[in-house]
């Protein structure tokens, strides 16, 4: 069986910590989409680690971690990340496998990402500039190179002809950048990857599932950044939702059992695009400071706001979420009052559905107010010890979403989590 852990908002919900927390119950942890645009934070023996491409089960020595076919892999970032986790005692060549179908991010993909963003001017996506969009475009455009290709004696030639194509596109953008250093690092990193076990991810997983092994699929980004169902065009370029597990790992839907959706107790977004509950006042500033809401990948300040239950209910629906984990509850500890968005007013009409194009609607959130708990909760370990006001907030979420919060995370540490 396969369980899934994914983010239900605009990313950074705490997937790294939660995957690490649950990983011990599984034999394999597999990333199914995204690339180095992700930044998944976890703590290993008190030390902060941010993983971009390596699955968050890597510190569990008995677990296989798989970079699945649906991922786009930047060899340079990968090599750096491997060096960092190896220095912490992980035997990456033993614990980490890469699917041969995983697409490669080339240095020119990163240049194209920049060129595309610059050309959009004020309408820019706010991309992490890691080359994600261009790499996925080459996949669907049937041009891309895959990890399996690095074993082909003609790899250099394949690389050269794709680079040439990219160069022509960069010329159209009138964008030029010296990528010599990136290229040198790229080829060093490709050589490094050749020493890994590059496998057929789909056959591997099917054999494992057939012998009763348990797989945990780790999502990147969040459901509202899904290329099909998110706030398009302000999204990433992959399917971040449960459906992405099937296409990204080659797993049939009937294998999927639990879908664990993660939501913060509030909401954040990094990059451009609509965010109905965004706070531009001192409460927003308070949340950013208290929650240390700065991007794990780019360091950009995250936009902060109240929890958006309309978007969250939509995310539960498209993902088939079976249970919820609410993270960063402790960040709201000092607030006197909280709000949760329960519907949108669009052009004067109230609705509890996410519209086709949020950014083009005259949309304002309708809120329900809650009393804050105004107590420090980060040291608590039992659900029964939680303040009544927090229980009331959670109770409302459960009833509204028709899915229950099963775990409450009350701090960044692995042990700071409470079973409801
Ligand atoms: P991810 O991309 O979903 O893995 O999330 P990030 O790692 O980008 O951002 C989540 C941040 O919140 C990280 O710095 C985590 O260490 C931290 N974090 C996770 N859960 C909690 C929590 O319950 N409370 C607090 N205070 N911090 C948390
Ligand atoms: P994790 O896995 C938050 C956002 C970017 C931008 C948009 C498109 O850590 O939750 P891209 O680089 O994919 O072209 O950027 O998506 N974005 C994320 N926001 N967390 C992430 O990953 C993100 N990955 C991409 O900020 O708005
Ligand atoms: Mg992140």
Short mmCIF file of C-alpha atoms in Angstrom, two decimals, residues 116-118 120-127 234 271-273 300:
data_model
loop_
_atom_site.label_atom_id
_atom_site.label_comp_id
_atom_site.label_asym_id
_atom_site.label_seq_id
_atom_site.Cartn_x
_atom_site.Cartn_y
_atom_site.Cartn_z
CA UNK A 116 10.79 34.07 -18.97
CA UNK A 117 10.28 35.81 -15.63
CA UNK A 118 11.97 39.01 -16.80
CA UNK A 120 6.62 38.84 -17.84
CA UNK A 121 7.44 42.09 -16.03
CA UNK A 122 4.80 42.87 -13.40
CA UNK A 123 2.95 39.65 -14.20
CA UNK A 124 5.88 37.46 -13.16
CA UNK A 125 5.07 34.21 -11.35
CA UNK A 126 7.65 34.78 -8.64
CA UNK A 127 9.39 31.56 -9.66
CA UNK A 234 0.54 31.57 -10.55
CA UNK A 271 5.83 34.45 -4.89
CA UNK A 272 3.08 36.21 -6.82
CA UNK A 273 -0.58 35.36 -7.24
CA UNK A 300 12.15 35.59 0.40
#
